[in-house]
XYZ file of C-alpha atoms in Angstrom:
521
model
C -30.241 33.084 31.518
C -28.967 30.238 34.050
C -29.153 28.031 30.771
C -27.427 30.115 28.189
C -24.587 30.311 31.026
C -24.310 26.450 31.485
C -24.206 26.291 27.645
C -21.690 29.368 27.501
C -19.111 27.835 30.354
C -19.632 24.261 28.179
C -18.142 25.948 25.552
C -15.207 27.625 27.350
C -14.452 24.532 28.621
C -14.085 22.504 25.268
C -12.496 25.138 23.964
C -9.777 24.834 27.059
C -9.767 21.051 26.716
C -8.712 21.502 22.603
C -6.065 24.215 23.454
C -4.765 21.765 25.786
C -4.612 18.810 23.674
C -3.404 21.012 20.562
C -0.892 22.775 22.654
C 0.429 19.096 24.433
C 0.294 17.318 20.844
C 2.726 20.117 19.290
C 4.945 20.132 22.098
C 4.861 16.094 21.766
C 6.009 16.383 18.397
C 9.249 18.800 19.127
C 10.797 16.587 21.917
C 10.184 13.329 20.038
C 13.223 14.443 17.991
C 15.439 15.676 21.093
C 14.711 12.831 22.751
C 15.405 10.284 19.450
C 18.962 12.430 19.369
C 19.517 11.454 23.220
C 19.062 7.912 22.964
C 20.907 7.142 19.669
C 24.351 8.034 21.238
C 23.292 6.682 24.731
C 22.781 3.256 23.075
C 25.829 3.628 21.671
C 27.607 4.555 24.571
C 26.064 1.492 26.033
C 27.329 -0.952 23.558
C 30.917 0.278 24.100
C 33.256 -1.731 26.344
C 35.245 1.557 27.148
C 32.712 2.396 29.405
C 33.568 1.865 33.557
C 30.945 0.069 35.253
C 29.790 3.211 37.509
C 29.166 5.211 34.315
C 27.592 2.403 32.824
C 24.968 1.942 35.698
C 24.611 5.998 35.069
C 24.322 5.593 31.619
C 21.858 2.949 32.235
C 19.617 4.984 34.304
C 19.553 7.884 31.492
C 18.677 5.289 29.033
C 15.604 4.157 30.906
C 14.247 7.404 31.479
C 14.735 8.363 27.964
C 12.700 5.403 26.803
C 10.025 6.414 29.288
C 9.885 10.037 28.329
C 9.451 8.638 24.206
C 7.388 6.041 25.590
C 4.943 8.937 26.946
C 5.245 11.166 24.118
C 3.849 7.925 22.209
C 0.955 7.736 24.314
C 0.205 11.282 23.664
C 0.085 10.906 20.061
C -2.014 7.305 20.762
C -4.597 9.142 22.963
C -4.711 12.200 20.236
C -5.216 9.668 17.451
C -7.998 8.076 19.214
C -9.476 11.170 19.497
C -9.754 12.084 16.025
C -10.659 8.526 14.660
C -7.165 8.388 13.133
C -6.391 5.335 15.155
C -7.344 1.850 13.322
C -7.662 -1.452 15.147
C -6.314 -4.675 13.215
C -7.924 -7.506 14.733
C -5.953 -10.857 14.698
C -6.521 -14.295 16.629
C -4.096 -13.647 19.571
C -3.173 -16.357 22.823
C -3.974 -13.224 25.543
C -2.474 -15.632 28.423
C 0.748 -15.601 26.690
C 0.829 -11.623 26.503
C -0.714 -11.317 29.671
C 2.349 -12.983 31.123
C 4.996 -10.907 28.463
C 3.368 -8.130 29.790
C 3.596 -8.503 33.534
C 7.012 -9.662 33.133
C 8.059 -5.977 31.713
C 7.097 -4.965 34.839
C 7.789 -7.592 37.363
C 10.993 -5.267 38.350
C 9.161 -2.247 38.517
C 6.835 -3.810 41.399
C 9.882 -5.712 43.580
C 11.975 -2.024 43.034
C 8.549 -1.209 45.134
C 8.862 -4.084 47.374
C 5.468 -5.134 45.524
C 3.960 -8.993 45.455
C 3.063 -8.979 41.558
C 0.725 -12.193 41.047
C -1.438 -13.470 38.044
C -4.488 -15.381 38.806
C -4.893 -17.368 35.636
C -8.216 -19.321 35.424
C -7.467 -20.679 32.095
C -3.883 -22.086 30.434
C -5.070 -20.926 27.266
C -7.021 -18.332 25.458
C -7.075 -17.268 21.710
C -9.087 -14.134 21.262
C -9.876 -11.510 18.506
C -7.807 -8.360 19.107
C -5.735 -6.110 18.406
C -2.599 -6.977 19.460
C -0.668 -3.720 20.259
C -3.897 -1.550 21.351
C -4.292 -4.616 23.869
C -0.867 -4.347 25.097
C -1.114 -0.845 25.883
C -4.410 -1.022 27.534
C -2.743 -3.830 30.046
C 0.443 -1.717 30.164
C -1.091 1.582 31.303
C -3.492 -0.661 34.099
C 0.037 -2.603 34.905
C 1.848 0.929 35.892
C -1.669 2.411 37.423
C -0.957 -0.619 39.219
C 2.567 -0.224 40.427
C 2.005 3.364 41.001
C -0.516 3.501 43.351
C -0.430 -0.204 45.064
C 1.109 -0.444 48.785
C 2.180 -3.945 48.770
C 0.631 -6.096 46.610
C -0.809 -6.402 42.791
C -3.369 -9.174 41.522
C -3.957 -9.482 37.862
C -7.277 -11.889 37.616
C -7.671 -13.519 33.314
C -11.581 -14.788 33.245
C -13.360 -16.304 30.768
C -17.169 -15.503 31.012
C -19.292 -18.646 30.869
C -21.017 -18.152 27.779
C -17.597 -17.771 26.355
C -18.665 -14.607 24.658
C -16.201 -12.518 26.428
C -13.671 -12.236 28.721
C -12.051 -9.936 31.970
C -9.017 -9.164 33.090
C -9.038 -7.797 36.410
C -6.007 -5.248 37.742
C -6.563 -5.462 41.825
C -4.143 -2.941 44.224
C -4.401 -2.636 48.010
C -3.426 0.983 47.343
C -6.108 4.162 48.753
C -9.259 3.483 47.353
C -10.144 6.076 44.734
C -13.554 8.470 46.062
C -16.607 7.864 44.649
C -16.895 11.167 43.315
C -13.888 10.599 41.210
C -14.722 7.233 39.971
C -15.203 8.481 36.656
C -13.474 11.873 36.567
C -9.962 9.746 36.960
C -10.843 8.643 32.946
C -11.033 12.220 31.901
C -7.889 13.455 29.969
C -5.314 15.231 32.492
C -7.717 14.631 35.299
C -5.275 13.500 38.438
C -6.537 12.885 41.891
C -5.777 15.440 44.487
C -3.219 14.678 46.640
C -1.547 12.470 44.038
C 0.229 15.644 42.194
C 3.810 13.823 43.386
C 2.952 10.697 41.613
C 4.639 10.072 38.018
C 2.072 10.346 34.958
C 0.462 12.609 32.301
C -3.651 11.794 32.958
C -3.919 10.401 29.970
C -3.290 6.489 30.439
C -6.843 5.678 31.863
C -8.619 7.791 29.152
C -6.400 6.249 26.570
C -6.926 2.836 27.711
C -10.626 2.852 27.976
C -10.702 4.405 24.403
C -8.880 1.580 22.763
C -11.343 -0.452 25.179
C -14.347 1.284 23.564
C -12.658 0.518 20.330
C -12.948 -3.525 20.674
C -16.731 -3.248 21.657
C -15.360 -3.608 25.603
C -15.590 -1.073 28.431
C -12.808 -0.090 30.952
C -14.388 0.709 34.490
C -13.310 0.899 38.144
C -15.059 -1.489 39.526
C -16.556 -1.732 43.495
C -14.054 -4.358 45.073
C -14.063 -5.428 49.073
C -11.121 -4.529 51.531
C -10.657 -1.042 50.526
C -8.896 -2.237 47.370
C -8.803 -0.756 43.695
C -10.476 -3.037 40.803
C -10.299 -2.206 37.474
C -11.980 -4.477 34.585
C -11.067 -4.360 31.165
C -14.336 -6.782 29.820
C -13.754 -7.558 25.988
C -15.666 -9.653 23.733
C -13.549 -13.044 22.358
C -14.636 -12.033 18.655
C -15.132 -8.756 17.721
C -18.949 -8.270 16.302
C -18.437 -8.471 12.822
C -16.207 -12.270 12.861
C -19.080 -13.746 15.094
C -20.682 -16.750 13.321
C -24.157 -18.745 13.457
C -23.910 -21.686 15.481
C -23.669 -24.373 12.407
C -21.254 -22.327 10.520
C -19.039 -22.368 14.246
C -15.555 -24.162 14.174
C -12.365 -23.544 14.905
C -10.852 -20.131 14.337
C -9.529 -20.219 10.862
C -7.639 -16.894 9.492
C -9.856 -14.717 7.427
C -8.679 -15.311 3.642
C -8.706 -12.561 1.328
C -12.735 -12.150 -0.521
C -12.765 -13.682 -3.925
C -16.147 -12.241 -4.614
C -14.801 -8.668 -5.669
C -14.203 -7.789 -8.743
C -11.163 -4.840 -8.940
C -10.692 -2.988 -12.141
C -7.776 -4.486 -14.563
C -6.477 -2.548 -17.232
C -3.238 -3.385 -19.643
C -0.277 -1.533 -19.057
C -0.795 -0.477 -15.567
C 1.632 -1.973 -12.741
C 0.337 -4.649 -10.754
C 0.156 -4.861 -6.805
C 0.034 -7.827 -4.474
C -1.576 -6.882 -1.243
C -0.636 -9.466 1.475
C -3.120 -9.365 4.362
C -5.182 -11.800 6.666
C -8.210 -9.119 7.539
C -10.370 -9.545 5.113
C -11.840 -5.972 5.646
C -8.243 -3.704 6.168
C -7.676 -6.128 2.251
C -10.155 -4.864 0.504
C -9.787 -1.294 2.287
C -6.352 -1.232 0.761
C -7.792 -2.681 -2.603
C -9.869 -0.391 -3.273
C -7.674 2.914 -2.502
C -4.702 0.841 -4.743
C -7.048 -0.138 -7.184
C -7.687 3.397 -8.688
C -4.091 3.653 -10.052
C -2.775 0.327 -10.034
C -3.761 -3.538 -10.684
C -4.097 -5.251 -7.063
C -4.227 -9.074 -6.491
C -4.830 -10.327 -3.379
C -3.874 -13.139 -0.821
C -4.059 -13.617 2.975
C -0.933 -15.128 4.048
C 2.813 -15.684 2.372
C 2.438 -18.569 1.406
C -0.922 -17.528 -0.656
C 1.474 -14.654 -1.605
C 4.191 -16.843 -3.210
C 1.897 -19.259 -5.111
C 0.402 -15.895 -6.899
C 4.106 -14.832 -7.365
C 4.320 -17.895 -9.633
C 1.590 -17.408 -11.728
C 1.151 -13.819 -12.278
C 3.664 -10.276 -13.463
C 3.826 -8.583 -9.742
C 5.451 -4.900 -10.198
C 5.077 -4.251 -6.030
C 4.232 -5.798 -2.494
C 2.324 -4.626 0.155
C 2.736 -7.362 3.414
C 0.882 -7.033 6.790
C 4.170 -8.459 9.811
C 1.403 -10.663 11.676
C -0.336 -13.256 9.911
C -0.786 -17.273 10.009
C 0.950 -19.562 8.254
C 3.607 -17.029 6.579
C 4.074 -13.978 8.126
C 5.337 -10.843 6.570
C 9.055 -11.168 7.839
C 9.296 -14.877 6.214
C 7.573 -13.778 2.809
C 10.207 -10.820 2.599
C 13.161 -13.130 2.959
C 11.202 -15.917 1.106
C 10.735 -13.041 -1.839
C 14.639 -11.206 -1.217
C 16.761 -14.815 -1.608
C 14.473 -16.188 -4.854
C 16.417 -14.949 -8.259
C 12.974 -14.574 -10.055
C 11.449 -11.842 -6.948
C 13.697 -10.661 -5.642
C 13.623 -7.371 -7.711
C 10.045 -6.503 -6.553
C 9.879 -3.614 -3.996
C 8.308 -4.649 -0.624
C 6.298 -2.255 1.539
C 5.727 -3.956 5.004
C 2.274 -2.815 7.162
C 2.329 -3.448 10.378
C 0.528 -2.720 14.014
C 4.179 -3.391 15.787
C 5.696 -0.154 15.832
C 8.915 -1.089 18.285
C 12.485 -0.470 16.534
C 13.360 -4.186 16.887
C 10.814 -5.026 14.686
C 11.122 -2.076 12.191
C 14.941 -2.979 12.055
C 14.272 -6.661 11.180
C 11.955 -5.789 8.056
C 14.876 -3.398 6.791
C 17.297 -5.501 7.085
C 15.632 -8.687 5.625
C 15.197 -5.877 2.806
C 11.822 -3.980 2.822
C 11.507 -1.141 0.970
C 9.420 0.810 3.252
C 8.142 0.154 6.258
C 4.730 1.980 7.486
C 2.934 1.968 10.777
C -0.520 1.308 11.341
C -2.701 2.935 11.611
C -1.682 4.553 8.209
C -2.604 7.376 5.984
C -3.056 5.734 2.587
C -2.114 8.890 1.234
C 1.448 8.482 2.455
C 0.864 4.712 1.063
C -0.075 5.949 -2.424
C 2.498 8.027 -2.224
C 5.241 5.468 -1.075
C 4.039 3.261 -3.787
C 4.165 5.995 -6.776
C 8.165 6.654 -5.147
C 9.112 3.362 -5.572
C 7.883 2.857 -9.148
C 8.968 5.493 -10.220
C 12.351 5.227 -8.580
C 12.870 1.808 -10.558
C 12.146 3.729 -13.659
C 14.358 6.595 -13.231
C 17.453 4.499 -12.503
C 16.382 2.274 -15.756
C 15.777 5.355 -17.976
C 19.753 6.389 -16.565
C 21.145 3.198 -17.684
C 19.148 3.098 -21.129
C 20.501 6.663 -21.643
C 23.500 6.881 -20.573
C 26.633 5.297 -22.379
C 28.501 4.561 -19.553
C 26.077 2.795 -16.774
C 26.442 -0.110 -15.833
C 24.414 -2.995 -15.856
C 24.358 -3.863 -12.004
C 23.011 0.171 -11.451
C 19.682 -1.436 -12.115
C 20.039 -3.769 -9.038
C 18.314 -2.874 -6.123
C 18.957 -5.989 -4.075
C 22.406 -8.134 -3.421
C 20.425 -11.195 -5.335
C 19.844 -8.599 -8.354
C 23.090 -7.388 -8.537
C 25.083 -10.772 -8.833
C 22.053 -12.113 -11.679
C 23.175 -8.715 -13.259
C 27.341 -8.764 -12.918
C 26.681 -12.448 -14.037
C 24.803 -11.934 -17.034
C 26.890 -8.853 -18.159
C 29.942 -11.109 -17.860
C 28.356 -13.528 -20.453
C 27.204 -11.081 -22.701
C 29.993 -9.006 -22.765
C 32.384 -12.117 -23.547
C 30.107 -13.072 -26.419
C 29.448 -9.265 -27.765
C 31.001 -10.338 -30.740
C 28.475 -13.643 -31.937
C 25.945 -11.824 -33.645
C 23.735 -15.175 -33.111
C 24.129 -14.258 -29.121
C 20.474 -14.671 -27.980
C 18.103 -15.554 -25.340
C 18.653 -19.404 -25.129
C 22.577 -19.289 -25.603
C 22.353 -16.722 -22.618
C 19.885 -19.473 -20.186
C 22.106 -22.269 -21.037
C 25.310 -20.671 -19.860
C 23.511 -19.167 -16.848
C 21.452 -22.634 -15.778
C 18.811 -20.741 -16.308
C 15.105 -21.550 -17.998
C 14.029 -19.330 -21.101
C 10.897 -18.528 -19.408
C 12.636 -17.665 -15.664
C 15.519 -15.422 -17.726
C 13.560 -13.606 -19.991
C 10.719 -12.973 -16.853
C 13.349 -11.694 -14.647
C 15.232 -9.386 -17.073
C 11.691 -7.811 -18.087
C 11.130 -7.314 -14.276
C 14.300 -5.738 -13.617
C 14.755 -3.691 -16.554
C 11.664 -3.442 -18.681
C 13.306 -4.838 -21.428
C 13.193 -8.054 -23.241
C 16.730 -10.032 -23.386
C 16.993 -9.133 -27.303
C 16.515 -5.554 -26.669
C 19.273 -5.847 -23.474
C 21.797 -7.502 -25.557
C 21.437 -4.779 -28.552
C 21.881 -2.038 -25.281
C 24.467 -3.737 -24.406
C 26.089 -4.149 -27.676
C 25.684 -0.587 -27.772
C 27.408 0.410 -25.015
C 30.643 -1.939 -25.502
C 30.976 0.335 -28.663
C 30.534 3.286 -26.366
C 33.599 2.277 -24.809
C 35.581 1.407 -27.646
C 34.525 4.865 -29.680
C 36.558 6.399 -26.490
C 39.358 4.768 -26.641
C 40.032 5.373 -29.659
C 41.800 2.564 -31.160
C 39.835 1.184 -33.491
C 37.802 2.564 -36.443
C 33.957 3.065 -36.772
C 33.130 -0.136 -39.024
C 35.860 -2.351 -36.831
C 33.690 -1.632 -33.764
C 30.545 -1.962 -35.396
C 31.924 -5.898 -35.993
C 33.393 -6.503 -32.842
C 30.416 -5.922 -30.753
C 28.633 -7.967 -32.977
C 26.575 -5.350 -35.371
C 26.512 -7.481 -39.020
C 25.241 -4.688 -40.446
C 27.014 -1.261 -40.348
C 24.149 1.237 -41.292
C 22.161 -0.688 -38.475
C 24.629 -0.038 -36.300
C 24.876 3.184 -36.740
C 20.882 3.909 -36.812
C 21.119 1.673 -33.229
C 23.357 4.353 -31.680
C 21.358 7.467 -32.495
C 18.435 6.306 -31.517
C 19.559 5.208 -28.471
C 21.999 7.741 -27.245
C 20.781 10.866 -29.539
C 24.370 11.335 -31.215
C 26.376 9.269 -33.903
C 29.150 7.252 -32.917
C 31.419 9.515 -34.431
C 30.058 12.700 -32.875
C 30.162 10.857 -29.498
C 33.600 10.174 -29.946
C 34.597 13.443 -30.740
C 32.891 15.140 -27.657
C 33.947 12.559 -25.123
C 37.844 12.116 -26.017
């Protein structure tokens, strides 16, 4: 009886802890967008000079909070994530003193506003460790505002490297009230806060959500004994996560993961093919395979790798990781938006670094789409299928319709002046009928091979068939203005025969010329 009890209030209590998490993650959800809406006209309030300085230190204040209020919801939805294995780690070489030291310094303010000594005991200049990056920083972030929150004067952050070199601490040390033994471990449950501390700012979840992303690296996350009556905690993290660690004579210096060669992905004729840009070897061939069912992939593991495939092979789409060696995401976008021959490609940028500096950087230097990780790749297939098919709606409008323009095709500022270009020097030459593909690359100082490549990418078309399109649609524009008769046209845009000319038309606009004129006067 005693037993079936214990089991019984077990399962009230789960039950509790998921209506709590379901009802906090729903609620987390509705004021991310209030909160988005407060901050957009705060920061624009901010940025304007009309604002007294009194208002602007008001203003200031508002801002802050806001940020801390989204910057909690975020945690929230981190924590939740974690939870439900939604939440994937992308583990790149990282120099932790470095972000050790960013990372303090975001809250170096925080700690003198609380007449707190912040210090960093740094045992080594230099570390470069497996991680990943942004679940790291927000494991040292919550411990750094544990920290400030509950210290009385002082804060020592202590970066060890063990001695076999295998792993590695960094220790978070307060002279704040010790926490009881009995609570040692109840402080990592979710929404568990210490009695006594009810006044003190903070959800419960930073501890739990910390040691999760801990767990997640192969490390643990535990308050640790410490002399003095102070508060220890010790994140302890291997330097290579289990699966990168080599055998002693294959050991050398950290070199990027490249892509696997040994993989053999499905190619079949006709489909569109995908470059997937990415320096884990496993998240590569994780997006491979899911891309792979619909769509060619080819793969490389840094921009530069990226560009020299460019070259050599037809690429319909890209999919970039931000952080990588040698050429990161942000350089092969620009790299791939300022080059004539790319920079019609669509670009989806991956990435770990969520902030809205670096989101606003990708769209700027001109991605396409920009997705967080960790990512459903159902919203990837899905941003992938948009884009293609985006590219062939707006081509199917300008095959179809009489009147588009060239330059609708363009989806970049590159693209567009190839394409004003190129219907300048067509349309001043509509009447040659010996107007071709190599008159058209020597007036543009173009190749044959780099002109008739990037009018295939952009419009699907080869420069023959774009010249009898556009042809076509000169005599569009003559038909409506009505000056000129059927055969006179047919010459002038360069048609030697009339009967072609006039099968040309139908077929592409589904009228005659002389219908067409008569419904569109």
């Amino acid at each position: 009886m005693a037993y079936n009890m214990q089991m019984f209030e077990s399962k009230k209590e789960k039950e509790l802890y998921q209506a709590k998490i379901d009802f906090f993650i729903n609620i987390a959800h509705e004021i991310r967008t209030p909160l988005t809406l407060i901050k957009n006209p705060l920061e624009r309030l901010l940025k304007s000079d009309k604002i007294a300085e009194k208002e602007n230190n008001s203003l200031l204040l508002m801002d802050k909070n806001v940020s801390r209020l989204l910057s909690l919801v975020n945690q929230l939805l981190d924590f939740r994530k974690t939870e439900i294995e939604g939440y994937r780690l992308n583990f790149v070489r990282t120099e932790v003193v470095s972000l050790l030291t960013e990372t303090a310094k975001r809250f170096q303010d925080m700690a003198t506003e609380n007449n707190l000594l912040l210090n960093l005991d740094l045992t080594v200049k230099e570390l470069y460790v497996f991680v990943d990056r942004e679940a790291l920083t927000k494991i040292m972030s919550n411990l750094f505002s544990n920290a400030v929150k509950y210290a009385a004067s002082s804060i020592v952050v202590r970066l060890q490297l063990a001695a076999d070199c295998e792993t590695f601490t960094i220790d978070f040390i307060n002279d704040g009230a010790p926490v009881p033994d009995d609570m040692k471990e109840k402080i990592f449950e979710p929404f568990y806060r210490i009695k006594g501390n009810e006044d003190k700012p903070g959800t419960g979840l930073g501890l739990p959500l910390a040691r999760s992303l801990a767990e997640m690296h192969h490390g643990t996350l535990e308050l640790v004994d410490f002399t003095n009556n102070q508060t220890m905690f010790r994140i302890d993290l291997p330097v290579k996560p289990a699966e990168t660690i080599k055998s002693p004579e294959e050991e050398e210096d950290i070199l990027p993961q490249k892509a696997p060669s040994k993989i053999n992905y499905i190619r079949e004729e006709g489909r569109p093919t995908i470059l997937i840009v990415e320096d884990n070897k496993e998240m590569s061939a994780f997006i491979a395979d899911e891309v792979n069912e619909h769509y060619n992939v080819l793969l490389a593991a840094n921009g530069s790798e990226a560009l020299e495939l460019l070259k050599a092979q037809s690429i319909q789409l890209i999919i970039s990781d931000v952080m990588m060696p040698v050429m990161d995401g942000f350089a092969l976008l620009q790299s791939v938006r300022t080059d004539l021959e790319f920079s019609h490609i669509p670009v989806i940028l991956l990435t770990a670094k969520n902030t809205l500096q670096s989101r606003l950087q990708g769209l700027e230097l001109g991605a396409d789409a920009y997705i967080d990780k960790p990512f459903s790749t159902s919203l990837l297939m899905v941003q992938i299928s948009n884009l293609l098919s985006n590219r062939d709606t707006i081509r199917k409008f300008y095959f179809n319709s009489p009147i588009a323009n060239m330059k609708s095709m363009a989806y970049t500022k590159a693209d567009e002046g190839f394409l004003e270009k190129l219907n300048e020097i067509i349309n001043a030459h509509i009447g040659n009928p010996d107007l071709d593909v190599n008159m058209i690359a020597d007036l543009m100082h173009l190749s044959r091979p780099t002109l008739y490549r990037k009018i295939r990418a952009i419009s699907d078309l080869t420069p023959n068939e774009l010249i009898r399109i556009s042809r076509l649609k000169k005599a569009a524009e003559l038909l409506l203005q009505g000056d000129m008769k059927i055969y006179e046209i047919s010459e002038a845009v360069g048609f030697s025969s009339q009967s072609y000319f006039w099968s040309s038309f139908i077929k592409q606009f589904g009228m005659s010329p002389s219908k067409y004129a008569k419904e569109n006067r």
